[in-house]
CSV table of C-alpha atoms and ligand atoms in Angstrom, one decimal:
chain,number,residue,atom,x,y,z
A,1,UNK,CA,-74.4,-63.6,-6.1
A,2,UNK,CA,-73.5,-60.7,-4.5
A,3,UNK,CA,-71.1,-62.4,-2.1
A,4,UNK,CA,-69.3,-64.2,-5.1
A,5,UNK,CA,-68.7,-60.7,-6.7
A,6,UNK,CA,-67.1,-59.3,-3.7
A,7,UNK,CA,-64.9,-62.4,-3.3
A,8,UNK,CA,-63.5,-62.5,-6.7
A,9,UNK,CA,-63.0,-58.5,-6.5
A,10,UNK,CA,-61.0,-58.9,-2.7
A,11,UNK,CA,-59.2,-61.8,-4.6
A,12,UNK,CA,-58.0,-59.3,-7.3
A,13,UNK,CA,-57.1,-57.0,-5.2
A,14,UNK,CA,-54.8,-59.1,-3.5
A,15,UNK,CA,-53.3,-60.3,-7.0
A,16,UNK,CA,-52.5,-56.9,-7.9
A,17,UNK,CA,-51.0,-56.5,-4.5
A,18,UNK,CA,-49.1,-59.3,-4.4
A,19,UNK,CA,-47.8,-58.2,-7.9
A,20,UNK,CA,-47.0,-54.6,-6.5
A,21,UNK,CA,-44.9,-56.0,-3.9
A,22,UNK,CA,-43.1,-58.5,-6.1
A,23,UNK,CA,-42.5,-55.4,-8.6
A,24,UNK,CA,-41.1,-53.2,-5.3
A,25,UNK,CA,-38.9,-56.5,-4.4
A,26,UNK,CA,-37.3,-56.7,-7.7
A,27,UNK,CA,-36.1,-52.7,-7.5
A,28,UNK,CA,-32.8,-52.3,-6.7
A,29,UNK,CA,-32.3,-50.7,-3.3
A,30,UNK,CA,-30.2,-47.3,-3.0
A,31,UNK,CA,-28.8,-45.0,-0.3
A,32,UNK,CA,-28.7,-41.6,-1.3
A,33,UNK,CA,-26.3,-40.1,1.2
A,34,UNK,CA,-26.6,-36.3,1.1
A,35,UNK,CA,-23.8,-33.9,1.6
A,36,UNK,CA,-25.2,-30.4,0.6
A,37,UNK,CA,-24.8,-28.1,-2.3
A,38,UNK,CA,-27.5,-26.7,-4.8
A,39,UNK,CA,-29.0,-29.5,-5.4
A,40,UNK,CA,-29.8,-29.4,-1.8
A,41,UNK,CA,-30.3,-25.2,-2.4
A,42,UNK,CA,-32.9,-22.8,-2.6
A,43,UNK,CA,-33.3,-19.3,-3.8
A,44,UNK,CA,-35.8,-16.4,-3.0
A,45,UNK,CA,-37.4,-16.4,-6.2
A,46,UNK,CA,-37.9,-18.7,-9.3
A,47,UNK,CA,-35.5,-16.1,-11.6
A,48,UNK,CA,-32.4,-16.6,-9.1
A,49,UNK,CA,-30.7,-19.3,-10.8
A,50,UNK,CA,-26.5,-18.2,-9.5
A,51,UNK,CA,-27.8,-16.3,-6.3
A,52,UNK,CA,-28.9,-18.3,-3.6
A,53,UNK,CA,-28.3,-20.3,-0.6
A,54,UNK,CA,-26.7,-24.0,-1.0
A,55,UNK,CA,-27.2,-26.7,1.4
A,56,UNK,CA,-30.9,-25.8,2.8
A,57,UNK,CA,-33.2,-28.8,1.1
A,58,UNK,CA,-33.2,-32.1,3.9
A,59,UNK,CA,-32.3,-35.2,2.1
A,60,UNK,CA,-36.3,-36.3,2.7
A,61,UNK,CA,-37.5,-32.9,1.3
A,62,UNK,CA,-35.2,-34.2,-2.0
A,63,UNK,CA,-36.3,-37.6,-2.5
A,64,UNK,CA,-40.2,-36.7,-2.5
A,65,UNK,CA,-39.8,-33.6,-4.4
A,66,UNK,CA,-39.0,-36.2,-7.3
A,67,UNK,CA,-41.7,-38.9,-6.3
A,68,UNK,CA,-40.9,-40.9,-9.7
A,69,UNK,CA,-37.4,-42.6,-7.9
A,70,UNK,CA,-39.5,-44.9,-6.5
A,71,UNK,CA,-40.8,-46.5,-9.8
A,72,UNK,CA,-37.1,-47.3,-10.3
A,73,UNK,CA,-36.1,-48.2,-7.0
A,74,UNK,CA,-36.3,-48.8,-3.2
A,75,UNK,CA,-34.4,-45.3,-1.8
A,76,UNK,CA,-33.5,-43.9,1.6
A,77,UNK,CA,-31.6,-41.3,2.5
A,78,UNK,CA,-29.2,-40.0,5.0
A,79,UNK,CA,-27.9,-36.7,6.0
A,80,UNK,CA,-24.6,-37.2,6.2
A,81,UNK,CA,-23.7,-32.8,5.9
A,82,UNK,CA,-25.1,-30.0,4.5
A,83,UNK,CA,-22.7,-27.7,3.6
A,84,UNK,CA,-21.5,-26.5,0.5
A,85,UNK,CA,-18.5,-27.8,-1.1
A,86,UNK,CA,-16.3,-25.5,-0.8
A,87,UNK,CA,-15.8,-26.2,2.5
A,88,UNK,CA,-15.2,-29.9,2.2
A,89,UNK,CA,-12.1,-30.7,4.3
A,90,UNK,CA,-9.7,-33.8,4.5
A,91,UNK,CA,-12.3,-34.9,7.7
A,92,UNK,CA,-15.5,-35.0,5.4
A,93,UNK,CA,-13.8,-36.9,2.8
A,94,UNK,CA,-12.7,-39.5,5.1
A,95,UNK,CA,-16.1,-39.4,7.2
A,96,UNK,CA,-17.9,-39.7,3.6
A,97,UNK,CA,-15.9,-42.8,2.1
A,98,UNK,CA,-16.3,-44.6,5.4
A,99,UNK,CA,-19.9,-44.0,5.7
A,100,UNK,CA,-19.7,-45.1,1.7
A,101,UNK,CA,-18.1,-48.5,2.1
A,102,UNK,CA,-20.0,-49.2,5.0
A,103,UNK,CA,-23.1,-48.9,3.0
A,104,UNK,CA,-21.6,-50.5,0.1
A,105,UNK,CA,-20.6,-53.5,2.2
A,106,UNK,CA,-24.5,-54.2,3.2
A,107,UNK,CA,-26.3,-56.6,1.4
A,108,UNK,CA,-29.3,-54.7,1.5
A,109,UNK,CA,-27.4,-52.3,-0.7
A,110,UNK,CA,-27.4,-52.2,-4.2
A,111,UNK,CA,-25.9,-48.6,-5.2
A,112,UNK,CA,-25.3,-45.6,-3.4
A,113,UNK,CA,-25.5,-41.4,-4.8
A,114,UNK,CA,-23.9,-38.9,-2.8
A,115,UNK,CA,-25.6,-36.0,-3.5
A,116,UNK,CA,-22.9,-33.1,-3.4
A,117,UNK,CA,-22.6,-29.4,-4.4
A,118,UNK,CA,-20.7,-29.3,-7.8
A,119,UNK,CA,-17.5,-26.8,-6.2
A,120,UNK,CA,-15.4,-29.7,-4.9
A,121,UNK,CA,-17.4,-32.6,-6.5
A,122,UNK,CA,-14.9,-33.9,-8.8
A,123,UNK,CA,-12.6,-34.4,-5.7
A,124,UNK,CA,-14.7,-35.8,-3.5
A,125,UNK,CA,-16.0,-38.5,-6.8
A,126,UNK,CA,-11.9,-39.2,-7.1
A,127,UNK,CA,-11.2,-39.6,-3.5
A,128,UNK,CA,-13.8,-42.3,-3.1
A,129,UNK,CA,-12.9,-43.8,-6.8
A,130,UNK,CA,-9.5,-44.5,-4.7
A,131,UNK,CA,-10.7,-45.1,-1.6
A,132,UNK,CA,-14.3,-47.4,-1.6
A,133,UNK,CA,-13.3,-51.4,-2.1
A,134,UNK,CA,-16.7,-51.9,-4.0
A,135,UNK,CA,-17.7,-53.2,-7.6
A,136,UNK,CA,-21.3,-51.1,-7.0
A,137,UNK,CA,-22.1,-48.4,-8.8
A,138,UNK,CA,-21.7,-44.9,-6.8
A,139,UNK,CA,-22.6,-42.1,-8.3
A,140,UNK,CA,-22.1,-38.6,-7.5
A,141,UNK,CA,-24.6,-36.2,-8.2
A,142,UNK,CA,-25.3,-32.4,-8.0
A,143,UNK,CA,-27.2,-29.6,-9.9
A,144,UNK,CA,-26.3,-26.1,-11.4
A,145,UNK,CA,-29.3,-24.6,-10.2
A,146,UNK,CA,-31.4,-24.7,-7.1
A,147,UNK,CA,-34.7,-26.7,-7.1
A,148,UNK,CA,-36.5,-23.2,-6.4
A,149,UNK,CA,-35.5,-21.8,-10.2
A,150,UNK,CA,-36.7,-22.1,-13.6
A,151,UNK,CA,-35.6,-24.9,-15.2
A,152,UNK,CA,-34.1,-26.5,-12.1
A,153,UNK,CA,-31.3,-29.4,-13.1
A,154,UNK,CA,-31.6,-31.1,-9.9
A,155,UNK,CA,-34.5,-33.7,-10.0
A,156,UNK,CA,-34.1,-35.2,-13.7
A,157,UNK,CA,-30.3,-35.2,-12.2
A,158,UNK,CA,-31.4,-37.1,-9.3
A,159,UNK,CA,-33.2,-39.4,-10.9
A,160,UNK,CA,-30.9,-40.3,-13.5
A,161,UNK,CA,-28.5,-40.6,-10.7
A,162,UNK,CA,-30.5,-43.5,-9.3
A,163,UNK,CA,-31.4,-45.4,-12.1
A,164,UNK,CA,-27.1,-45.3,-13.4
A,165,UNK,CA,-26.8,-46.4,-9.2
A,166,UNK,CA,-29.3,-49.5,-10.2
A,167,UNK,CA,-28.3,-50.1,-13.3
A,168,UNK,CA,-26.0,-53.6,-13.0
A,169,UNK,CA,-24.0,-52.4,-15.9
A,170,UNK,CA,-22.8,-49.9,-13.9
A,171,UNK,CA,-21.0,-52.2,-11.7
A,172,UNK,CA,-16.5,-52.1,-11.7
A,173,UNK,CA,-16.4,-49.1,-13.8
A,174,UNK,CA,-15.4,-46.5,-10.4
A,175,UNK,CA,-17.0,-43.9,-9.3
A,176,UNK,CA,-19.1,-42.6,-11.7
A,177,UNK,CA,-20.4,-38.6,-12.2
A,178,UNK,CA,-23.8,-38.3,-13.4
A,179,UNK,CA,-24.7,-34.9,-14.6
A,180,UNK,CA,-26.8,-33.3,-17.5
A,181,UNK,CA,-27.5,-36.6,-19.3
A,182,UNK,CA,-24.0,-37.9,-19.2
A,183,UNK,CA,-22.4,-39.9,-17.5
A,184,UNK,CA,-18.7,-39.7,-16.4
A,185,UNK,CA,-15.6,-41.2,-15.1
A,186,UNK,CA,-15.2,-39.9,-11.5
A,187,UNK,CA,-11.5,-39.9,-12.0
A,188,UNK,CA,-11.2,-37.1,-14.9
A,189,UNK,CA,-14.7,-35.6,-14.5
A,190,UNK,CA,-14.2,-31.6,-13.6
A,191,UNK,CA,-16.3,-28.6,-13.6
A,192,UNK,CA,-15.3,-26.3,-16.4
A,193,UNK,CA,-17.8,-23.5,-16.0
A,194,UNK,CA,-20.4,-22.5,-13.2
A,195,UNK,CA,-23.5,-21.0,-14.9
A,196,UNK,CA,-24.4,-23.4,-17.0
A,197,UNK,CA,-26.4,-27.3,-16.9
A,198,UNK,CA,-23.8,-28.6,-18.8
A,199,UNK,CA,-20.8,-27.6,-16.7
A,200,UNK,CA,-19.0,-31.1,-16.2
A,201,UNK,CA,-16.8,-32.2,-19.1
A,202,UNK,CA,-13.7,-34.4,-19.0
A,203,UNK,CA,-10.6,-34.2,-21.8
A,204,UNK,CA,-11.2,-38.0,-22.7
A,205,UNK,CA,-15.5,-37.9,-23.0
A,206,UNK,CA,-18.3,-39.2,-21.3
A,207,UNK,CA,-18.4,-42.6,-20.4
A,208,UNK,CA,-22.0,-43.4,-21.4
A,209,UNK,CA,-25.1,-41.2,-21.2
A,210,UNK,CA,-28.4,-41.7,-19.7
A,211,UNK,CA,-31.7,-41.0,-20.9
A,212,UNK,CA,-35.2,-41.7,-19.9
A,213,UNK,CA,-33.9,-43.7,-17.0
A,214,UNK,CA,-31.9,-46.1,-19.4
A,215,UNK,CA,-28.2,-45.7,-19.4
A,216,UNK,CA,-26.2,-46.5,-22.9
A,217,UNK,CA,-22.2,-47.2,-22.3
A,218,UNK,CA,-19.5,-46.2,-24.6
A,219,UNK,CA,-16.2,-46.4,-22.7
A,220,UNK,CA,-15.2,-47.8,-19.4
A,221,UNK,CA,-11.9,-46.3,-17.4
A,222,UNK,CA,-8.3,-48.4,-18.1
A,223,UNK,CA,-6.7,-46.8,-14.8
A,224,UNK,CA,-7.1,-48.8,-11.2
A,225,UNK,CA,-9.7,-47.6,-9.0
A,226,UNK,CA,-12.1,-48.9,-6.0
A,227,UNK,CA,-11.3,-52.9,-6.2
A,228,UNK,CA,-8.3,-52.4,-7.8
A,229,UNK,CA,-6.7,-49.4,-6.0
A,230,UNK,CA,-3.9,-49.9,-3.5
A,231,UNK,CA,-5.4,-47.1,-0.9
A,232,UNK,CA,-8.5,-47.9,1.3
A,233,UNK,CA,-10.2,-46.3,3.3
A,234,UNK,CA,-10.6,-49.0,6.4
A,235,UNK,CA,-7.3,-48.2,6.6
A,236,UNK,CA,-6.6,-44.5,6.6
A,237,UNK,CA,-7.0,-43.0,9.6
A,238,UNK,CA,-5.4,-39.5,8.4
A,239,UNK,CA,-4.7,-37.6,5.5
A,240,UNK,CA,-1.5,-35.4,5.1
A,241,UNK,CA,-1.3,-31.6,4.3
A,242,UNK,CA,-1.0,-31.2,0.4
A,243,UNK,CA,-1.5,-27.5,-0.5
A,244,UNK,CA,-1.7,-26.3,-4.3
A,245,UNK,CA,0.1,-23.2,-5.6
A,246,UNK,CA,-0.9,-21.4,-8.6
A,247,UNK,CA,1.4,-20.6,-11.4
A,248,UNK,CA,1.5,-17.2,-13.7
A,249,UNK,CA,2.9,-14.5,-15.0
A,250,UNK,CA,5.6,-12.7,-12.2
A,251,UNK,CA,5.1,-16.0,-10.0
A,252,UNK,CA,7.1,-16.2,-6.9
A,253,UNK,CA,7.7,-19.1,-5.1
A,254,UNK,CA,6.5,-17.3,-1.7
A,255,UNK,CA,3.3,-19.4,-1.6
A,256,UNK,CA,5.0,-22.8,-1.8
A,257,UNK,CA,7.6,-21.4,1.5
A,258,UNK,CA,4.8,-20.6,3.3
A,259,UNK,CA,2.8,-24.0,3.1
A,260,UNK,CA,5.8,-26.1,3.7
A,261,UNK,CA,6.7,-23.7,6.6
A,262,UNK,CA,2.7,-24.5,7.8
A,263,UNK,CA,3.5,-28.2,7.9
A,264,UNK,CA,2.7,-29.6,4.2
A,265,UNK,CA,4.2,-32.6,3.2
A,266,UNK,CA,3.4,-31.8,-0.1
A,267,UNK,CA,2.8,-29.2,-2.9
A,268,UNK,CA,0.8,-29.4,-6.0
A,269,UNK,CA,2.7,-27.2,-8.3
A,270,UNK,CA,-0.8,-25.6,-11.0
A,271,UNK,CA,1.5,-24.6,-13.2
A,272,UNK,CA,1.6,-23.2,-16.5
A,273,UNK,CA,1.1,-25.3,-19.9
A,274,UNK,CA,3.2,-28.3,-19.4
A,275,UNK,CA,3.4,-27.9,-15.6
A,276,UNK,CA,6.1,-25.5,-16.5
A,277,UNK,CA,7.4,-23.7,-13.3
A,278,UNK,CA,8.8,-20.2,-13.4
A,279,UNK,CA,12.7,-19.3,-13.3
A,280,UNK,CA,12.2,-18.1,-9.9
A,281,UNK,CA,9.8,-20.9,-8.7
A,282,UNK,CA,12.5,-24.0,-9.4
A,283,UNK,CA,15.0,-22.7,-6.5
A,284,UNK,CA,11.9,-22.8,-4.1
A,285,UNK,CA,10.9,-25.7,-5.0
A,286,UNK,CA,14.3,-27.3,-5.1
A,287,UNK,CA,15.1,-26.1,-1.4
A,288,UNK,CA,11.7,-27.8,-0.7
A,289,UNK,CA,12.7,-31.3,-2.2
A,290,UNK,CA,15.7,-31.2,-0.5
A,291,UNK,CA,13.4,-30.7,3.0
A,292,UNK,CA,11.5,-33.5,2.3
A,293,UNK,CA,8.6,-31.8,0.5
A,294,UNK,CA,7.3,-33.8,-2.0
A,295,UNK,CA,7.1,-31.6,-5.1
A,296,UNK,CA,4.1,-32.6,-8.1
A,297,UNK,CA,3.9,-30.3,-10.9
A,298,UNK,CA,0.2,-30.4,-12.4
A,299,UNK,CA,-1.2,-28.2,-15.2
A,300,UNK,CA,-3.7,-24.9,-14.8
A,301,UNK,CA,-4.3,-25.3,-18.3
A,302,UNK,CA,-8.6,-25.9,-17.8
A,303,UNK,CA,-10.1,-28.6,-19.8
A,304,UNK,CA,-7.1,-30.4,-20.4
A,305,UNK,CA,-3.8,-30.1,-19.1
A,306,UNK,CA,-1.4,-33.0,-19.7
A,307,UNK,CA,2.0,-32.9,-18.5
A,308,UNK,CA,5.0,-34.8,-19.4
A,309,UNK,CA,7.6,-36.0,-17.1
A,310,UNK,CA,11.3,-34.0,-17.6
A,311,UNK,CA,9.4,-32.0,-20.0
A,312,UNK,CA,10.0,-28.2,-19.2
A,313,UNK,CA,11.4,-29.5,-16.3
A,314,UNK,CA,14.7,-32.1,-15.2
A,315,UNK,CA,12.0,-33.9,-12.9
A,316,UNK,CA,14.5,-37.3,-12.8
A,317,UNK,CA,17.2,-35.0,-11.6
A,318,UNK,CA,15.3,-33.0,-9.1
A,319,UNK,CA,12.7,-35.9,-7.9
A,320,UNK,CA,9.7,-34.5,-8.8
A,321,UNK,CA,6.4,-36.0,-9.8
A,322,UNK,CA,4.3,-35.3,-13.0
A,323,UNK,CA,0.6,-35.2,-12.4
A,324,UNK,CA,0.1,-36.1,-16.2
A,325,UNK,CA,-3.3,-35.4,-17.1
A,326,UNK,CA,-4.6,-34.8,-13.3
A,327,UNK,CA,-5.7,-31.6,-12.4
A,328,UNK,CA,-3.9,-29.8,-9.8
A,329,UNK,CA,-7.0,-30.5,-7.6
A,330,UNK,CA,-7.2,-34.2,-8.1
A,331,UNK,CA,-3.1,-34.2,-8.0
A,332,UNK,CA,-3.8,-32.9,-4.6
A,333,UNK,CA,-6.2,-36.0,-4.0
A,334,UNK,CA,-4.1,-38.6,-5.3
A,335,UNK,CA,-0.6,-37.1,-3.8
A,336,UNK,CA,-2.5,-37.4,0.1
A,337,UNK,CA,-3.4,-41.0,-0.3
A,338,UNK,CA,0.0,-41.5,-2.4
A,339,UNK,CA,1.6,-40.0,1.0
A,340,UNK,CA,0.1,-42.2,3.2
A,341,UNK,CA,1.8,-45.5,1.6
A,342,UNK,CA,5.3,-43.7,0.5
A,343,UNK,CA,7.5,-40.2,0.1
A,344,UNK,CA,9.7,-42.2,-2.8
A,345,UNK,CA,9.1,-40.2,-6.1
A,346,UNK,CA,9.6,-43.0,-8.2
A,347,UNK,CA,6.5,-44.5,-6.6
A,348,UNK,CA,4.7,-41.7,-6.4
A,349,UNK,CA,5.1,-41.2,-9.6
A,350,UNK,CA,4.2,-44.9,-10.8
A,351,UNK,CA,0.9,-44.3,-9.0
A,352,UNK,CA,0.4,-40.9,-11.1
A,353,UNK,CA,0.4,-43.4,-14.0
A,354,UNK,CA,-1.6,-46.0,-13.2
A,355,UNK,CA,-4.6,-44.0,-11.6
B,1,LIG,N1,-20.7,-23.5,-3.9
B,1,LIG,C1,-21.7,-24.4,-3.6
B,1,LIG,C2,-21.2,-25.8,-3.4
B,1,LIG,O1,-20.3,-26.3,-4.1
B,1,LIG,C3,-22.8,-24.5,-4.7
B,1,LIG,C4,-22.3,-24.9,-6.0
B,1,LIG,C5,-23.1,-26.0,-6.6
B,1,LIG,O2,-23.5,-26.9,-5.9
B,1,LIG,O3,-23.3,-25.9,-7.8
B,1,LIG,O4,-21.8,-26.6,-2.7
């Protein structure tokens, strides 16, 4: 009798086993590749929510200080920096997409988050939304506040971040940004303020928003990106000097001399409104064309700038390029890779359209 017992209790153990293990298979597997940043910060005390130190936190430390991931899927992680953004350089953001589209080539991978401070995040989401050949879902993630303070954003982040990377819906719509419940385009995604949770906004919306681990779509991007984009990162091997100069009252075009002089190829003009450039900016920046500098004129206008080509400026005459609606910071993104293919105008400008 009591032998019978024990066997029909060992056999349902190894149902419920067996079931685990199916349940673990069906999970979709993701790489959280780690970069730094807050979400990756601590502070000295629970109430320091904007002092503290980014890029502490391991990428293992992370992961099992949210131990519900893994009822949504298979993770591991790797360390591929721990800085904070604002040091990003050209290297990281070609070391980062390679190690991306590696990952994303692997059939053992379903989704990938980069975990990133939020300073540079919407370049580094834009760069790889041109750069990865993938249709999976990568999503870039940070927080607004260390994990060591009240009301830490980091770990419902995370996870969210995870179940959009598993999600299959979230295939071929780019890079994707998620942050405080929403989920956005990595192309137009920007940070608009940096105290509070809900910091990341973009002029045309969120694409969808995720809640409770379930994500609900609204909107998927019309511009080309990862299958559809022209750059790739297998085949970039360096990225050119684009340097941004800021316009305002009393500008001078001293800036702009300076980084040509220093070797850029480029200069991202953050103007004014419509991209407008001062009376005593255009002869600088017309002396530049004529070296071979390629000229862009984006907007400083935060939130929404949107400029219009030969609007405030002749930019058929003098062969410039209007970022449109990309921030002078993305318009630095897109004008590198833009450089490596071409110096034409025309084309630079078609890809200003179509990305
Ligand atoms: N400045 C740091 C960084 O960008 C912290 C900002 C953040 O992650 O919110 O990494």
């Amino acid at each position: 009798m009591y032998q019978r017992l024990a066997r029909a209790w060992a056999f349902c153990v190894l149902v419920l086993a067996c079931c685990a293990v199916a349940q673990a298979r069906d999970l979709p597997q993701i790489v959280i590749v780690a970069t730094g940043g807050t979400i990756a910060g601590a502070g000295a005390s629970a109430v320091n929510s904007a002092s503290y130190q980014a890029a502490k936190v391991p990428v293992d430390k992370l992961l099992a200080s949210v131990p519900e991931i893994s009822t949504i899927a298979r993770v591991r992680g790797e360390q591929a920096f721990q800085i904070a953004s604002e040091s990003f350089t050209n290297e990281h953001l070609l070391t980062l997409a390679r190690k991306v589209a590696e990952l994303a080539a692997r059939g053992d991978v379903d989704g990938i988050v980069v975990t990133h401070g939020t300073d540079t995040l919407e370049e580094t989401a834009f760069f790889l939304n041109l750069t990865v050949h993938t249709a999976k879902p990568i999503v870039v993630v940070g927080s607004m506040r260390p994990g060591t303070a009240l009301s830490a954003d980091g770990a419902l982040n995370l996870y969210d971040a995870v179940a959009v990377a598993g999600e299959p819906t979230a295939r071929a719509k780019g890079v994707l940004v998620v942050m405080d419940d929403c989920i956005w385009s990595g192309r137009d995604v920007a940070k608009t303020i940096n105290i509070r949770t809900d910091a990341f906004q973009s002029p045309w919306g969120p694409l969808g928003m995720i809640v409770e681990g379930k994500s609900y779509w609204f909107r998927a991007p019309v511009k080309r990106h990862t299958t559809e984009s022209e750059f790739d990162i297998a085949r970039i091997v360096t990225l050119p000097r684009v340097d941004i100069g800021y316009g305002s009252g009393n500008a001078n075009g001293d800036a702009f001399k300076a980084f040509a002089a220093a070797g850029a190829k480029a200069v991202v003009n953050a103007g004014t409104g419509n991209g407008s450039v001062s009376a005593d900016v255009v002869p600088v920046l017309q002396q530049l064309t004529s070296q071979g500098v390629t000229v862009v004129r984006s907007s400083r206008v935060v939130g929404g700038g949107f400029v219009i080509r030969n609007a405030e400026q002749p930019d058929d005459k003098y062969g410039w390029v209007a970022a449109h609606d990309l921030n002078p910071q993305k318009a630095r993104i897109l004008t590198m890779l833009g450089l490596t293919v071409t110096s034409d105008p025309v084309q630079l400008q078609r890809m200003f359209w179509e990305y």
